[in-house]
Coordinates of C-alpha atoms in Angstrom, one line a residue:
X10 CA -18.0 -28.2 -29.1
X11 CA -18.9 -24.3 -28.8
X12 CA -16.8 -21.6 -30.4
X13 CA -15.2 -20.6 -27.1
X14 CA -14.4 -24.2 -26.8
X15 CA -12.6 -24.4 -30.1
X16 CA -10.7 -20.9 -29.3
X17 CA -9.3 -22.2 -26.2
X18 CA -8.2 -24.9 -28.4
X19 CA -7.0 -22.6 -30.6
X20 CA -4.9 -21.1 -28.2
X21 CA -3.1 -24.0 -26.9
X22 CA -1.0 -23.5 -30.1
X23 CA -0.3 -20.1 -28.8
X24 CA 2.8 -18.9 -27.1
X25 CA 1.2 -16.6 -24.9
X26 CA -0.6 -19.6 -23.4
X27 CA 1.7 -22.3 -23.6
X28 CA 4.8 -22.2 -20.6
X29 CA 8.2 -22.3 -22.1
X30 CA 7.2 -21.7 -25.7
X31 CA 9.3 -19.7 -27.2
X32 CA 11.4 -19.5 -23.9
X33 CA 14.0 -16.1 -23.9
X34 CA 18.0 -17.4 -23.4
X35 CA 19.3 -17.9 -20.5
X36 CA 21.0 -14.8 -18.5
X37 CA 24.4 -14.2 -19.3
X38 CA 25.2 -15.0 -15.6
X39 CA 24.5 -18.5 -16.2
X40 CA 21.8 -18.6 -13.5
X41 CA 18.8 -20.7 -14.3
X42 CA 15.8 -18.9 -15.6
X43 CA 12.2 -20.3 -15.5
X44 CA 9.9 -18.8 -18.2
X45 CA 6.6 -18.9 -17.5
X46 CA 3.5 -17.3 -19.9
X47 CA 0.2 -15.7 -17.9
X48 CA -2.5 -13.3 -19.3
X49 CA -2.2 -11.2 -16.1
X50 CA 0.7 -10.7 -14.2
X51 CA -0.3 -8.8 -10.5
X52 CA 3.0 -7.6 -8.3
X53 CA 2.4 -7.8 -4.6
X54 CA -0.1 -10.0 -2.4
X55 CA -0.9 -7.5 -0.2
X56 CA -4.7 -6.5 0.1
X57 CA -4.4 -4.5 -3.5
X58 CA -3.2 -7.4 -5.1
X59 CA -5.2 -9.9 -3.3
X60 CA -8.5 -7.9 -4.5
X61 CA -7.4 -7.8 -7.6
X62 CA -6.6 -11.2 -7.9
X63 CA -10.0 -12.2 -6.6
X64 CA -12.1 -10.2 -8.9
X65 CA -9.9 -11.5 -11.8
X66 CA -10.5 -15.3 -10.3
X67 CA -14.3 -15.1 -10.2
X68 CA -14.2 -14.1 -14.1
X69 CA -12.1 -17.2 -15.0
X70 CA -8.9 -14.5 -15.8
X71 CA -5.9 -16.5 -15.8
X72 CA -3.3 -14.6 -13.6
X73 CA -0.3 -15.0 -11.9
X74 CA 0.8 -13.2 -8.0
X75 CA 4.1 -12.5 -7.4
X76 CA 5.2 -11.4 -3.7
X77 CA 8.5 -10.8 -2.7
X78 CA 8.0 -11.9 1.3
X79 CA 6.3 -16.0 2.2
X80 CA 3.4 -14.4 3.2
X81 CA 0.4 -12.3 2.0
X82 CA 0.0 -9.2 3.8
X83 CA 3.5 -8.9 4.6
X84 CA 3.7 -5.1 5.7
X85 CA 0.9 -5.7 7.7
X86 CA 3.0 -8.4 9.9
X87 CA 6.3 -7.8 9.1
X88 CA 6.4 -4.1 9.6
X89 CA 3.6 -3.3 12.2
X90 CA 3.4 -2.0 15.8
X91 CA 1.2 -4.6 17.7
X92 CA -1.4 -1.7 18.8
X93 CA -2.3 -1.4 15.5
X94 CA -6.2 -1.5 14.8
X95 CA -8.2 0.0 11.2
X96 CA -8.2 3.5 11.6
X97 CA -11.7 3.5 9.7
X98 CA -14.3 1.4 10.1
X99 CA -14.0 -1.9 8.9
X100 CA -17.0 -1.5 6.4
X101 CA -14.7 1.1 4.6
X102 CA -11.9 -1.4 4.8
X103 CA -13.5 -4.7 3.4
X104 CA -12.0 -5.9 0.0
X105 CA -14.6 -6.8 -2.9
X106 CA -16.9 -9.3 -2.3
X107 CA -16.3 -10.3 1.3
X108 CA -17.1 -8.5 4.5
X109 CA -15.5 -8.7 7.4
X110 CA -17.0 -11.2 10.0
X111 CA -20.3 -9.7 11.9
X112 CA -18.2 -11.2 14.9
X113 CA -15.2 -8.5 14.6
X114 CA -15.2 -4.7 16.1
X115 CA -15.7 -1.7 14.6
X116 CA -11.9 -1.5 14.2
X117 CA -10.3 -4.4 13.8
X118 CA -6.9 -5.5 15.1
X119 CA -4.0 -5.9 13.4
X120 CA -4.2 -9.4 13.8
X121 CA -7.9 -10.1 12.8
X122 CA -7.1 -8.0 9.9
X123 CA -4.4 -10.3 9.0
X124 CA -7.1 -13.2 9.2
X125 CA -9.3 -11.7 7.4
X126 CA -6.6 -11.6 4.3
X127 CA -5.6 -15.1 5.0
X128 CA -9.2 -16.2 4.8
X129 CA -9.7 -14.0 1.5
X130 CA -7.2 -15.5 -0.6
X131 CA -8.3 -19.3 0.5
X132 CA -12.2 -18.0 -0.3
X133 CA -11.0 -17.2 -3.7
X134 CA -8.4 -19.5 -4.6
X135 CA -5.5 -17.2 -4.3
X136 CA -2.2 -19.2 -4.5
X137 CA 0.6 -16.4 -4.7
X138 CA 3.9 -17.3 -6.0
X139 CA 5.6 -16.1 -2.8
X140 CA 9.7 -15.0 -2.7
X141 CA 10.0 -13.6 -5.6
X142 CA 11.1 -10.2 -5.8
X143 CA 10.4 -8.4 -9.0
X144 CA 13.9 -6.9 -10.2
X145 CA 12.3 -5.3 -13.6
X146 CA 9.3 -4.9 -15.6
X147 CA 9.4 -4.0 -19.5
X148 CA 7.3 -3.3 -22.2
X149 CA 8.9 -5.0 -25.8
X150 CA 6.3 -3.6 -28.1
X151 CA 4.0 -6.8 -28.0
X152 CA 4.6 -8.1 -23.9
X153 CA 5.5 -6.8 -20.4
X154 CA 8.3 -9.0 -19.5
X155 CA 8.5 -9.1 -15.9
X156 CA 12.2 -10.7 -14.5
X157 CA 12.5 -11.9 -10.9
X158 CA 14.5 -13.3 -8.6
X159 CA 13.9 -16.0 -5.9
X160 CA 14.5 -14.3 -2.3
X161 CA 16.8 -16.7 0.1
X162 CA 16.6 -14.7 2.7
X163 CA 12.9 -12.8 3.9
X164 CA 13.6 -9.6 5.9
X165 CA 11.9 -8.0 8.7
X166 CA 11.6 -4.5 9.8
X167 CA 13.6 -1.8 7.0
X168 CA 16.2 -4.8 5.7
X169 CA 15.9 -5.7 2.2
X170 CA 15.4 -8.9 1.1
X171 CA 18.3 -11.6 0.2
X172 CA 17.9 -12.6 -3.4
X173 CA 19.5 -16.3 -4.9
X174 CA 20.7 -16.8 -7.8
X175 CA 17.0 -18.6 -9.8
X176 CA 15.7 -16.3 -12.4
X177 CA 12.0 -16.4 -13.3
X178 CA 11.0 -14.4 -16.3
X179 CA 7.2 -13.6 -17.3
X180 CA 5.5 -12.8 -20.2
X181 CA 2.1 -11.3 -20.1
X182 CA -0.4 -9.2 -21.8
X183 CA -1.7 -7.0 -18.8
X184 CA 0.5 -5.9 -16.0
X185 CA -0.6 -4.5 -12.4
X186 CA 1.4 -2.9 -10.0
X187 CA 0.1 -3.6 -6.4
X188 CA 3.4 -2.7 -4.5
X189 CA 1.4 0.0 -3.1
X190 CA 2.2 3.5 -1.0
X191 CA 4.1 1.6 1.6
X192 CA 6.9 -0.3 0.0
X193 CA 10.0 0.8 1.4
X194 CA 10.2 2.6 4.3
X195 CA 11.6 6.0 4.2
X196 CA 14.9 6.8 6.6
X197 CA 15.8 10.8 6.3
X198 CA 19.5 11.9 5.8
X199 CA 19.9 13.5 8.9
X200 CA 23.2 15.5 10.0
X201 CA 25.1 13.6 13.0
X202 CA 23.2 10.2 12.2
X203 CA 26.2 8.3 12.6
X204 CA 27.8 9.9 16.0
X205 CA 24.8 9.3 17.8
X206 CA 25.6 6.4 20.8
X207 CA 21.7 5.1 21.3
X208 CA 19.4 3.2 19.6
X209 CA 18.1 4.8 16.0
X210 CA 15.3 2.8 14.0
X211 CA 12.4 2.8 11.9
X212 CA 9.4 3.1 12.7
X213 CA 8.7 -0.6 10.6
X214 CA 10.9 -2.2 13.4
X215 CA 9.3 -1.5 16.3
X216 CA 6.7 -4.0 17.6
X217 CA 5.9 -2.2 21.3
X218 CA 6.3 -0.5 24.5
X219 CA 7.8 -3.4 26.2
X220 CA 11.3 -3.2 27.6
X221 CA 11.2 0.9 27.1
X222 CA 10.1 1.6 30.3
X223 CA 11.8 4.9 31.8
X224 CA 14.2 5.5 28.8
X225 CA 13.8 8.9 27.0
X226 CA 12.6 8.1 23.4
X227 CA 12.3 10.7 20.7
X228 CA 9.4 9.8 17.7
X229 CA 10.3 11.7 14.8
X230 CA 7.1 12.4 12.8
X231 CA 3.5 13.2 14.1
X232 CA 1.6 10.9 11.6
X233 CA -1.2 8.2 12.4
X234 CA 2.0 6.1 13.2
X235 CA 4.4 8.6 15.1
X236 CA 1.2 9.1 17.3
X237 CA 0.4 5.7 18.0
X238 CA 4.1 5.0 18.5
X239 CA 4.3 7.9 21.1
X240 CA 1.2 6.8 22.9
X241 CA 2.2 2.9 23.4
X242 CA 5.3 4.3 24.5
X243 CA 3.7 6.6 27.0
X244 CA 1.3 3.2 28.3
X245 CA 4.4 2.0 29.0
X246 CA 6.0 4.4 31.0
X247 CA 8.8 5.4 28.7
X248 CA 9.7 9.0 28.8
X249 CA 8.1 9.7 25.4
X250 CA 8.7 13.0 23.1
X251 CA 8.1 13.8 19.7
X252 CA 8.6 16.0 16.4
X253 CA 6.1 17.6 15.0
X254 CA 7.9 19.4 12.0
X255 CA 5.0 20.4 9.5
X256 CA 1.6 21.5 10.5
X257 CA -0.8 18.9 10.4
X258 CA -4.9 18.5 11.2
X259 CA -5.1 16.1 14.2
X260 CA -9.3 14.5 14.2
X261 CA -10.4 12.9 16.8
X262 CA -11.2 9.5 15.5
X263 CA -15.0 9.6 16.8
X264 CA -17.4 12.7 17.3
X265 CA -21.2 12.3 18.1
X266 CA -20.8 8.7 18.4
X267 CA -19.8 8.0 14.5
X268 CA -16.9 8.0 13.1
X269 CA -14.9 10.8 11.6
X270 CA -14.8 9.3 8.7
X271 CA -18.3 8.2 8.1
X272 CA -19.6 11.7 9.4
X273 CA -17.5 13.5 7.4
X274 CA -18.4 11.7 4.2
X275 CA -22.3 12.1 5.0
X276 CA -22.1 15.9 5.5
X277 CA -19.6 16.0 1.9
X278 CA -23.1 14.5 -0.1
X279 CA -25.0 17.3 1.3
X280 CA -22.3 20.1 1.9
X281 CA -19.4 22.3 -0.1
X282 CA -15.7 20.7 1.2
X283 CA -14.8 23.8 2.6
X284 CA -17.8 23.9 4.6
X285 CA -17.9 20.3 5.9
X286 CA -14.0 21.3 6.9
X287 CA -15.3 24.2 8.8
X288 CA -17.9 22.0 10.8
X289 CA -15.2 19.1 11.4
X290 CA -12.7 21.7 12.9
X291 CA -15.2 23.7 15.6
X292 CA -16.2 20.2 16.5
X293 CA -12.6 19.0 17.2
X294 CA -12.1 22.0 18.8
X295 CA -14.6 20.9 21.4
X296 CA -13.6 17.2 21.5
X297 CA -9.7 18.1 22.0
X298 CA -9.3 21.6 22.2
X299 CA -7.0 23.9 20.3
X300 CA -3.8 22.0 18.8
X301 CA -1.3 24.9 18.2
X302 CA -1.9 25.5 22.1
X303 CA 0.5 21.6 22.7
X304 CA 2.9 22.7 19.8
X305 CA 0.5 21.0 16.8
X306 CA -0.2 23.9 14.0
X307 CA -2.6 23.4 11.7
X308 CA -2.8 24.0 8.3
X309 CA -4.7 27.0 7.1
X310 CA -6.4 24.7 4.0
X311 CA -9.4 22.5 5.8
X312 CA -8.3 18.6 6.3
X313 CA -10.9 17.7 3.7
X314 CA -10.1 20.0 1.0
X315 CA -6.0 19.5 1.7
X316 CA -6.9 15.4 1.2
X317 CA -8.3 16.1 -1.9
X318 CA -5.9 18.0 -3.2
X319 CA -2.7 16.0 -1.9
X320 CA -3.8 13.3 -0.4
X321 CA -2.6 13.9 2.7
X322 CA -4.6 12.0 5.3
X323 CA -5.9 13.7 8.7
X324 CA -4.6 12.5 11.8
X325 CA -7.0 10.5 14.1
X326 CA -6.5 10.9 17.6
X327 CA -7.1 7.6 19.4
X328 CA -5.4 9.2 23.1
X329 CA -2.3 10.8 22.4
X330 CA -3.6 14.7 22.3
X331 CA -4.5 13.8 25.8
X332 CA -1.0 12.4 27.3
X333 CA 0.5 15.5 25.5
X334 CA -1.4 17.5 27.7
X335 CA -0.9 15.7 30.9
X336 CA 2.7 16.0 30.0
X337 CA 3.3 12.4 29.7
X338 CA 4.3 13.1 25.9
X339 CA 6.7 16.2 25.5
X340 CA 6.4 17.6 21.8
X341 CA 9.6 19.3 20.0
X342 CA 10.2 21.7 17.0
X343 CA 11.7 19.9 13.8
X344 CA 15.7 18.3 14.3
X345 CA 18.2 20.2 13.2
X346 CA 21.3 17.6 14.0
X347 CA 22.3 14.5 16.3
X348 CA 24.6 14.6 19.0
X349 CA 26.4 12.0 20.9
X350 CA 23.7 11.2 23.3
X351 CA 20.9 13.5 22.0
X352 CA 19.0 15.8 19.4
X353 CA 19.7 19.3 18.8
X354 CA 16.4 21.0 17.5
X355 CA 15.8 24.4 15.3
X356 CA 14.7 26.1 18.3
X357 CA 18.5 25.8 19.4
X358 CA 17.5 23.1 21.8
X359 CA 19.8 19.9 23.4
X360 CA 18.0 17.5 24.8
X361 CA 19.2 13.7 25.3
X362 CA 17.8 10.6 23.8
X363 CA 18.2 7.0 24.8
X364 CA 16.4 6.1 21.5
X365 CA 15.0 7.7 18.1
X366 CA 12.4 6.3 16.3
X367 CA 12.1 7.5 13.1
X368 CA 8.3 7.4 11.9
X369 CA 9.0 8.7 8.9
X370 CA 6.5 7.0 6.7
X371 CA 7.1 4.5 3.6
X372 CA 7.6 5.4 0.0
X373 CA 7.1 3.4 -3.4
X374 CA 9.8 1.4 -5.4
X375 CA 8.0 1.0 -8.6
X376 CA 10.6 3.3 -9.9
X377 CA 13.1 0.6 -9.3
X378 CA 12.1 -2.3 -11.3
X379 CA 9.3 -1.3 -13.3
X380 CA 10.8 0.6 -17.0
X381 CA 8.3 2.7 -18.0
X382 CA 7.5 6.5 -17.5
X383 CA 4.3 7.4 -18.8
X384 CA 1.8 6.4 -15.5
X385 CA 4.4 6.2 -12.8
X386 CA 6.4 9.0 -11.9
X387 CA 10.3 8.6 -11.4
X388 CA 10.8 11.0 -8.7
X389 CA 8.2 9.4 -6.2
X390 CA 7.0 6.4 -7.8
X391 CA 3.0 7.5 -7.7
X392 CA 0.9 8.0 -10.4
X393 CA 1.9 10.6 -12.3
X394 CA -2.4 12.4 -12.4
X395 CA -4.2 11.8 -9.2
X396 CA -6.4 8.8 -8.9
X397 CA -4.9 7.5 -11.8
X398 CA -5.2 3.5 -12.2
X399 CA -4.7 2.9 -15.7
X400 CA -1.7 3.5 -18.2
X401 CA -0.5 2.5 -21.8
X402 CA 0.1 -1.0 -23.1
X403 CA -2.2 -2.9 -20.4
X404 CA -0.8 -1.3 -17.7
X405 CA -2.6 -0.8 -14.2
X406 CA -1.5 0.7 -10.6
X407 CA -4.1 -0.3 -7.7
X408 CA -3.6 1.2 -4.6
X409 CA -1.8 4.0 -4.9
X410 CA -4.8 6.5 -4.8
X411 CA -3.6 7.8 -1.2
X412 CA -7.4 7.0 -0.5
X413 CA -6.8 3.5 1.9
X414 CA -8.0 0.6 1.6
X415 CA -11.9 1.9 0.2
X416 CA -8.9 3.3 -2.3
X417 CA -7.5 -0.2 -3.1
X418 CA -11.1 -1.5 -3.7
X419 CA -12.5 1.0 -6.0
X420 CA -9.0 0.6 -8.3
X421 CA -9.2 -3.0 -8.1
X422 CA -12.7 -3.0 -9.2
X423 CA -11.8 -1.0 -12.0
X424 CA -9.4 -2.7 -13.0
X425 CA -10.4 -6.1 -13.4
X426 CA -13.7 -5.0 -15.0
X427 CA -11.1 -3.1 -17.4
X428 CA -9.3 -6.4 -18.4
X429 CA -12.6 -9.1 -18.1
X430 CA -14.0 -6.7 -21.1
X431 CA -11.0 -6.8 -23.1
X432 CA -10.2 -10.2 -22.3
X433 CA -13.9 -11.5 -23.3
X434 CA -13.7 -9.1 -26.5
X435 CA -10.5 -11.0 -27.6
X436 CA -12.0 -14.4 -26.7
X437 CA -15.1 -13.4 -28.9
X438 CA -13.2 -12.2 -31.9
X439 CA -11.0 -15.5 -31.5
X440 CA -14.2 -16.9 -32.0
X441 CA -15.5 -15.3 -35.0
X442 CA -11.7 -16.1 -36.2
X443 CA -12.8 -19.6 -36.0
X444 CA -16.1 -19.5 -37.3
X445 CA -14.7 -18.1 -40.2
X446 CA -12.1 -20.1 -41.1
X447 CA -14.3 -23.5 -40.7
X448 CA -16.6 -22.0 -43.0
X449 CA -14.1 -21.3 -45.4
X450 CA -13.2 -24.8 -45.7
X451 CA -16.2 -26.7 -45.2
X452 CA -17.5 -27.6 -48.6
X453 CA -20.8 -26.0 -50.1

């Protein structure tokens, strides 16, 4: 037998390996609580946790995955318009250590992005423990102790999940957050919300064009999603406006036959941001012309230099810029209140509205469950520094870098090669433990 062999052995006799040993009471409701004892615990089975898990898995980490939904992925098909394709190329998109198929276009669909997760987590094992909804997260001093709930009830769209009455409870030595940027999804307070007679969603609820056909639909936001959203609707001959509040750099998503991206990352190796933000602009000038001219201001910092300093993505133009200017998409000022049957806007404007759709993007709930204040931030639920993936206590956040999913790879790579070190360092010196203490009592 070979000194790992004997530590493993070791460690059967230790509560952080063995389920139920020294098992916490019961809750004071009465509920039943399952205690369950992991080296790793990763929350979320989207594709940060999924790449996580996957790099932990080929080291021979033990782990565990919660997900709140019955499915990986779940923002990607619960809460996603059918249109949707990869923005980026898919070889900025692939998670670690599997490309996407040779067989699949530049920019995948929504739905052969969803196989392509399903087909990661079988490559690599990945069995997540799936309605579970994480309802806090602590650090005692020795443990994160992460307490669940089982969800009854999966929910679609912006509804929260059902959760039962089971309690799970988890106790583990290295904790990663991979709820990600797109959690929840954020509804504004807007004045008159609740007098208005039509139809007011989320952007998460709406699926597609179909059945909108000659109704006059307001999209409130001017995002990669309020753009998409407002072109499907305009393929489908709905009467199609929308808000553009803030200024915002709109890219067209290919120029000189490469992609934005890709072209934009090539001239940043040999050119200063500011720079490589001069050349993008004149060129999208001469793709699709001068924004503030349709009622889309830009900002006065370059779309490379404002990513890197707030993450705040470009837009990429996929055909919208051009049904604005054919009028088939009208563009308003920012709302100032709802009406009955309409939208007053801060240019003093009434115009009426069968439907709103609010594309108002998604925020974090890590502030919610997890209890801790050092590497997340309270007000927004982000890392508190910028790229930040690792906190106190083993502690990690993946995919929160505002970067995509290139982002969600290069934290997930970090982090696992964070834990496989100290995880190997504590198996060695379990070893030499060992070693010691059988030559201490073998006889000379």
């Amino acid at each position: 037998m070979d000194c790992f062999s004997e530590a493993e052995g070791k460690r059967s006799h230790d509560p952080l390996y063995c389920n139920n040993a020294h098992a916490p009471p019961p809750p004071a409701t009465g509920y039943p609580l399952d205690f369950v004892d992991k080296l790793v615990v990763i929350v979320g089975a989207g594709p940060a946790g999924l790449a996580t898990a996957a790099l932990l898995s080929v080291a021979g980490v033990p782990f565990v995955l919660i997900e709140r939904c019955n499915c990986i992925g779940s923002l990607w098909r619960h809460r996603t318009y059918d249109r949707l394709c990869l923005h980026l190329p898919k070889k900025f998109c692939e998670l670690p250590l599997m490309p996407f198929p040779a067989s699949f276009p530049t920019y995948p669909t929504r739905e052969q992005f969803l196989d392509y997760l399903e087909s990661y987590a079988t490559r690599f094992a990945i069995e997540p423990e799936f309605r579970q909804a994480v309802v806090s997260a602590e650090f005692n001093g020795d443990h994160w102790w992460v307490r669940t709930k089982e969800v009854t009830s999966v929910a679609g769209g912006g509804e929260q999940p059902t959760l039962g009455g089971r309690v799970y409870m988890y106790r583990c030595k290295w904790l990663v957050v991979a709820t990600g940027e797109n959690a929840e999804p954020a509804v504004p307070e807007i004045e008159g919300s609740a007098r208005f007679k039509g139809q007011l969603l989320h952007s998460s609820d709406y699926r597609s064009g179909e059945g909108y056909a000659d109704k006059r639909v307001l999209v409130v936001g001017c995002g990669n999603s309020g753009m998409e959203v407002s072109l499907d609707l305009a393929n489908h001959n709905a009467r199609a406006s929308m808000v553009v509040r803030d200024t915002v750099h709109v890219l067209p998503r290919e120029m000189l036959g490469r992609s934005t991206f890709g072209l934009s990352m090539w001239l940043l190796r040999w050119f200063h941001v500011q720079t490589v933000d001069r050349i993008l602009l004149m060129m999208a000038r001469v793709v699709i012309g001068d924004t503030a001219r349709i009622g889309i201001a830009r900002p006065s910092i370059g779309p490379m230099e404002l990513k890197a300093m707030i993450g705040k993505t470009p837009v990429l133009d996929v055909g919208t810029i051009a049904k604005i200017k054919s009028g088939n998409i009208q563009v308003f000022p920012a709302m100032q209140r709802f009406h009955d049957h309409g939208v007053e806007f801060i240019d003093g404007r009434i115009e009426k509205f069968d439907v709103v759709i609010l594309a108002t993007g998604y925020r974090s709930n890590v502030p919610y469950w997890l209890k801790e204040k050092d590497l997340f931030s309270e007000k927004d639920g982000f890392p508190r520094k910028s790229n930040e993936w690792k906190g106190k206590n083993g502690l990690y956040a993946v995919g929160f870098s505002k970067r995509g999913l290139l982002g969600v790879s290069m934290d997930a790579i970090n982090i696992s090669e964070d834990i496989v070190k100290q995880w190997r360092d504590m198996r060695m010196e379990d070893a030499r433990e060992n070693l010691s203490n059988r030559r201490a009592t073998c006889p000379v």
